[in-house]
Amino acid sequence: MDLKKLIGGRQFWSLIAVLLILFGVLLIVGHPKEEASPAPLPPPEDDVKVLVLNYHMVNSMFISLAIEPGDFDWQMKYLVDHGYHSISPDELYDFLAGKGTLPDRPVLITFDDGYEDNYTNAYPILKKYNLKATIFVVTGFLSKRKGYLTWDQLREMEQNGITIESHTVTHAPLPELSDDRIREELVESKRQAEAELGHPIEFIAYPTGVHDLHIVGIAQEAGYKGGFTVKYGNVDRSSNVYAMERVPVFRTAATNVDFVDRLRYTSNITQFGWTRN
């Protein structure tokens, strides 16, 4: 049957037009326009991520733990130029406990062991950029071993934004020690530093970052209110205050490029989860 001949040419094309209009209406009704997604809410204060940098030496020794003074200067300038604000362990602790606030882009700059170059090389650069820092010292080495800080140097630095905390007495790996030796390392280093510096020592950096729940319990008994590991990551309110994360900084073939890479969390250490507790 030829529908066009049956109803006439003009009526046929009118019918087609009406059908097309009806089909378009059905499409619109059957597929309503999706509403635009609402703008994301600003992150709550609890989402603040705190960068804790972990250095050791600042000198020209060609080893991974030694950052060239020129590179350290470049890195500190980078932090300042990109809006980072240095904080102390107490400021970090108060934030985690819900008792304080932090500046934009907070960074806690830490050094382990207590090498003399922290005073001769790093300290002038930190003062140059008006940055706070924290040194976790091995108390049994201070004022005794060549290449390590003296208590007089530490007292001077504490007058200019540097915080001193504990890294045990001898840097012995704590899990390998008896309970009595663990207590001696934690309690005696705290006692020595408090006697020399005249203020409470309340934070511990575990030697090589190694710790367990038993060691944490002894640290709590000794009077520490927080501890730092070498587990790679940022600190936030979900962190264990006795096992806080840090971002280690090493000498590499491209030290400053790798430094920026670590700040941005594109390092393979993060991508593949190569972390050490």
Short mmCIF file of C-alpha atoms in Angstrom, two decimals:
data_model
loop_
_atom_site.label_atom_id
_atom_site.label_comp_id
_atom_site.label_asym_id
_atom_site.label_seq_id
_atom_site.Cartn_x
_atom_site.Cartn_y
_atom_site.Cartn_z
CA MET A 1 0.00 0.00 0.00
CA ASP A 2 1.31 3.42 -1.01
CA LEU A 3 0.50 5.58 2.03
CA LYS A 4 1.59 8.73 0.21
CA LYS A 5 -0.94 8.17 -2.61
CA LEU A 6 -3.70 7.17 -0.15
CA ILE A 7 -3.62 10.38 1.95
CA GLY A 8 -2.21 12.81 -0.59
CA GLY A 9 1.29 14.26 -0.93
CA ARG A 10 0.77 17.44 1.11
CA GLN A 11 -1.06 15.60 3.94
CA PHE A 12 1.65 12.92 3.93
CA TRP A 13 4.44 15.39 4.61
CA SER A 14 2.36 17.15 7.26
CA LEU A 15 1.88 13.82 9.02
CA ILE A 16 5.62 13.12 8.89
CA ALA A 17 6.36 16.54 10.43
CA VAL A 18 3.88 15.92 13.27
CA LEU A 19 5.40 12.50 13.98
CA LEU A 20 8.89 13.97 14.10
CA ILE A 21 7.76 16.64 16.56
CA LEU A 22 6.09 14.01 18.78
CA PHE A 23 9.22 11.84 18.65
CA GLY A 24 11.35 14.80 19.74
CA VAL A 25 9.03 15.52 22.66
CA LEU A 26 9.20 11.90 23.78
CA LEU A 27 13.01 12.02 23.68
CA ILE A 28 13.06 15.14 25.86
CA VAL A 29 10.55 13.75 28.37
CA GLY A 30 12.16 10.33 28.49
CA HIS A 31 15.68 11.72 28.96
CA PRO A 32 15.51 14.75 31.22
CA LYS A 33 18.59 16.94 31.29
CA GLU A 34 21.02 15.85 34.01
CA GLU A 35 21.59 18.38 36.74
CA ALA A 36 25.11 19.73 37.06
CA SER A 37 27.15 18.15 39.85
CA PRO A 38 27.35 20.38 42.93
CA ALA A 39 30.65 22.13 43.56
CA PRO A 40 32.86 20.11 45.92
CA LEU A 41 32.89 21.26 49.51
CA PRO A 42 36.15 22.68 50.84
CA PRO A 43 38.15 20.06 52.76
CA PRO A 44 37.50 20.05 56.51
CA GLU A 45 40.30 21.10 58.83
CA ASP A 46 40.78 17.45 59.76
CA ASP A 47 42.03 16.85 56.20
CA VAL A 48 45.14 18.99 56.74
CA LYS A 49 48.21 17.00 55.70
CA VAL A 50 51.43 17.87 57.49
CA LEU A 51 54.73 17.36 55.69
CA VAL A 52 57.49 16.13 58.02
CA LEU A 53 60.89 16.21 56.30
CA ASN A 54 63.68 13.95 57.56
CA TYR A 55 67.32 15.01 57.05
CA HIS A 56 70.57 13.74 58.55
CA MET A 57 73.76 15.46 57.39
CA VAL A 58 74.25 18.72 55.49
CA ASN A 59 77.75 18.52 54.03
CA SER A 60 79.70 17.52 50.92
CA MET A 61 80.31 13.86 51.79
CA PHE A 62 79.30 11.73 48.82
CA ILE A 63 76.82 9.51 50.70
CA SER A 64 73.04 9.29 50.56
CA LEU A 65 72.52 10.79 54.03
CA ALA A 66 74.52 13.95 53.25
CA ILE A 67 72.81 16.84 51.45
CA GLU A 68 75.08 19.46 49.88
CA PRO A 69 74.77 22.80 51.70
CA GLY A 70 73.91 24.46 48.39
CA ASP A 71 71.13 21.94 47.80
CA PHE A 72 69.81 22.39 51.32
CA ASP A 73 69.69 26.16 50.77
CA TRP A 74 67.81 25.59 47.49
CA GLN A 75 65.30 23.32 49.23
CA MET A 76 64.64 25.71 52.10
CA LYS A 77 64.15 28.57 49.63
CA TYR A 78 61.77 26.38 47.65
CA LEU A 79 59.65 25.81 50.77
CA VAL A 80 59.48 29.52 51.52
CA ASP A 81 58.80 30.50 47.90
CA HIS A 82 55.96 27.98 47.66
CA GLY A 83 54.15 29.07 50.79
CA TYR A 84 55.22 26.45 53.31
CA HIS A 85 55.32 27.45 56.99
CA SER A 86 57.62 25.66 59.44
CA ILE A 87 56.18 24.37 62.72
CA SER A 88 57.41 22.69 65.91
CA PRO A 89 56.55 19.20 67.24
CA ASP A 90 54.38 20.80 69.92
CA GLU A 91 52.37 22.68 67.29
CA LEU A 92 51.87 19.44 65.36
CA TYR A 93 50.86 17.56 68.52
CA ASP A 94 48.34 20.23 69.55
CA PHE A 95 46.75 20.09 66.11
CA LEU A 96 46.48 16.30 66.19
CA ALA A 97 44.93 16.51 69.66
CA GLY A 98 42.37 19.05 68.45
CA LYS A 99 43.77 21.81 70.64
CA GLY A 100 45.40 24.04 68.03
CA THR A 101 45.46 25.16 64.42
CA LEU A 102 48.22 25.13 61.84
CA PRO A 103 49.33 27.63 59.18
CA ASP A 104 48.83 26.98 55.49
CA ARG A 105 51.13 24.30 54.09
CA PRO A 106 52.68 23.30 57.44
CA VAL A 107 56.08 21.62 57.36
CA LEU A 108 58.07 20.11 60.22
CA ILE A 109 61.78 20.04 59.30
CA THR A 110 63.64 17.34 61.25
CA PHE A 111 67.22 16.05 61.51
CA ASP A 112 68.27 12.74 63.03
CA ASP A 113 71.38 11.91 65.08
CA GLY A 114 72.79 15.36 65.86
CA TYR A 115 75.69 15.89 63.47
CA GLU A 116 77.93 18.94 63.88
CA ASP A 117 77.10 20.13 60.36
CA ASN A 118 73.53 20.70 61.51
CA TYR A 119 75.06 23.66 63.39
CA THR A 120 77.79 24.76 60.98
CA ASN A 121 75.87 24.33 57.69
CA ALA A 122 72.13 23.83 58.19
CA TYR A 123 71.55 26.26 61.07
CA PRO A 124 72.72 29.43 59.21
CA ILE A 125 70.49 28.52 56.26
CA LEU A 126 67.49 27.93 58.52
CA LYS A 127 68.08 31.33 60.14
CA LYS A 128 68.48 32.93 56.70
CA TYR A 129 64.95 31.85 55.76
CA ASN A 130 63.52 32.21 59.28
CA LEU A 131 62.58 28.54 59.49
CA LYS A 132 62.02 26.39 62.55
CA ALA A 133 63.50 22.89 62.74
CA THR A 134 63.85 19.95 65.13
CA ILE A 135 66.94 17.85 65.83
CA PHE A 136 66.57 14.37 67.34
CA VAL A 137 69.88 13.84 69.11
CA VAL A 138 71.77 10.74 70.23
CA THR A 139 72.62 12.05 73.69
CA GLY A 140 75.53 9.66 74.32
CA PHE A 141 77.43 11.11 71.35
CA LEU A 142 77.02 14.83 72.13
CA SER A 143 80.10 16.74 73.31
CA LYS A 144 82.00 13.42 73.13
CA ARG A 145 82.30 12.10 69.60
CA LYS A 146 83.96 14.00 66.77
CA GLY A 147 81.48 15.18 64.18
CA TYR A 148 78.59 15.49 66.61
CA LEU A 149 77.00 18.54 68.19
CA THR A 150 77.86 19.90 71.60
CA TRP A 151 75.37 20.86 74.26
CA ASP A 152 76.51 24.48 73.98
CA GLN A 153 75.69 24.49 70.28
CA LEU A 154 72.28 23.02 71.01
CA ARG A 155 71.56 25.63 73.65
CA GLU A 156 72.42 28.37 71.18
CA MET A 157 70.22 26.88 68.46
CA GLU A 158 67.30 26.57 70.84
CA GLN A 159 67.37 30.34 71.21
CA ASN A 160 66.75 30.67 67.47
CA GLY A 161 63.87 28.39 66.52
CA ILE A 162 65.48 24.95 66.78
CA THR A 163 63.80 22.30 68.96
CA ILE A 164 65.83 19.46 70.48
CA GLU A 165 64.28 16.04 71.09
CA SER A 166 65.48 12.47 71.74
CA HIS A 167 66.98 9.85 69.42
CA THR A 168 68.02 7.55 72.32
CA VAL A 169 71.40 7.31 74.07
CA THR A 170 73.39 5.08 71.69
CA HIS A 171 71.22 4.70 68.55
CA ALA A 172 70.85 0.97 69.23
CA PRO A 173 68.03 -0.83 67.33
CA LEU A 174 65.37 -0.98 70.02
CA PRO A 175 63.61 -4.24 69.03
CA GLU A 176 66.89 -6.13 69.53
CA LEU A 177 67.26 -4.94 73.14
CA SER A 178 65.92 -6.26 76.43
CA ASP A 179 63.16 -4.31 78.13
CA ASP A 180 65.66 -2.90 80.62
CA ARG A 181 67.91 -1.68 77.81
CA ILE A 182 64.99 -0.17 75.92
CA ARG A 183 63.96 1.75 79.03
CA GLU A 184 67.53 2.88 79.57
CA GLU A 185 67.78 4.20 75.98
CA LEU A 186 64.48 6.06 76.23
CA VAL A 187 64.56 7.24 79.84
CA GLU A 188 68.25 8.14 80.08
CA SER A 189 68.34 10.11 76.82
CA LYS A 190 65.32 12.07 78.00
CA ARG A 191 66.91 12.70 81.40
CA GLN A 192 70.26 13.79 79.94
CA ALA A 193 68.70 16.24 77.49
CA GLU A 194 66.35 17.69 80.08
CA ALA A 195 69.25 18.22 82.51
CA GLU A 196 71.37 19.96 79.85
CA LEU A 197 68.64 22.03 78.21
CA GLY A 198 66.36 22.77 81.14
CA HIS A 199 63.02 21.82 79.57
CA PRO A 200 60.91 18.68 79.01
CA ILE A 201 61.88 16.31 76.19
CA GLU A 202 58.60 14.85 74.94
CA PHE A 203 59.23 13.38 71.48
CA ILE A 204 61.28 10.43 70.31
CA ALA A 205 62.52 9.48 66.85
CA TYR A 206 63.10 5.73 66.86
CA PRO A 207 66.58 4.74 65.56
CA THR A 208 66.17 3.64 61.91
CA GLY A 209 62.45 4.10 62.51
CA VAL A 210 62.03 0.58 63.88
CA HIS A 211 59.45 0.19 66.66
CA ASP A 212 56.54 -1.95 67.79
CA LEU A 213 53.60 -1.68 70.19
CA HIS A 214 55.72 -2.88 73.11
CA ILE A 215 58.34 -0.17 72.49
CA VAL A 216 55.58 2.42 72.13
CA GLY A 217 54.23 1.37 75.52
CA ILE A 218 57.64 1.88 77.13
CA ALA A 219 57.95 5.27 75.44
CA GLN A 220 54.59 6.27 76.91
CA GLU A 221 55.68 5.12 80.36
CA ALA A 222 58.90 7.15 79.99
CA GLY A 223 56.88 10.32 79.45
CA TYR A 224 57.04 10.81 75.69
CA LYS A 225 53.85 12.12 74.12
CA GLY A 226 54.77 11.35 70.51
CA GLY A 227 57.14 9.38 68.31
CA PHE A 228 58.45 9.59 64.74
CA THR A 229 59.29 6.79 62.32
CA VAL A 230 60.78 6.72 58.83
CA LYS A 231 57.53 5.43 57.34
CA TYR A 232 56.97 7.45 54.16
CA GLY A 233 53.92 9.72 54.18
CA ASN A 234 52.22 12.81 55.56
CA VAL A 235 50.88 13.21 59.08
CA ASP A 236 47.18 13.90 59.63
CA ARG A 237 44.60 13.29 62.34
CA SER A 238 44.35 9.64 61.36
CA SER A 239 48.07 9.13 62.15
CA ASN A 240 49.26 7.26 65.23
CA VAL A 241 50.87 9.97 67.37
CA TYR A 242 53.50 7.43 68.48
CA ALA A 243 54.31 6.40 64.90
CA MET A 244 54.19 9.59 62.86
CA GLU A 245 55.21 9.50 59.22
CA ARG A 246 58.11 11.39 57.66
CA VAL A 247 59.45 12.09 54.16
CA PRO A 248 63.18 11.30 53.99
CA VAL A 249 65.44 13.52 51.90
CA PHE A 250 68.56 11.96 50.38
CA ARG A 251 71.44 12.89 48.09
CA THR A 252 70.67 11.44 44.66
CA ALA A 253 71.75 11.95 41.06
CA ALA A 254 69.15 14.75 40.95
CA THR A 255 68.75 15.75 44.58
CA ASN A 256 66.57 18.83 44.18
CA VAL A 257 64.38 17.32 41.46
CA ASP A 258 63.76 14.33 43.72
CA PHE A 259 63.06 16.68 46.63
CA VAL A 260 60.25 18.37 44.69
CA ASP A 261 59.03 14.98 43.50
CA ARG A 262 58.70 13.80 47.09
CA LEU A 263 56.79 16.90 48.08
CA ARG A 264 54.31 16.10 45.31
CA TYR A 265 54.08 12.40 46.25
CA THR A 266 55.02 11.00 42.88
CA SER A 267 57.90 9.01 44.29
CA ASN A 268 58.00 5.27 43.65
CA ILE A 269 58.22 4.81 47.39
CA THR A 270 54.64 6.04 47.65
CA GLN A 271 53.34 4.55 44.41
CA PHE A 272 54.41 1.04 45.24
CA GLY A 273 54.12 1.17 48.99
CA TRP A 274 57.77 0.60 49.75
CA THR A 275 57.58 1.80 53.34
CA ARG A 276 59.39 0.73 56.47
CA ASN A 277 57.66 0.77 59.83
#
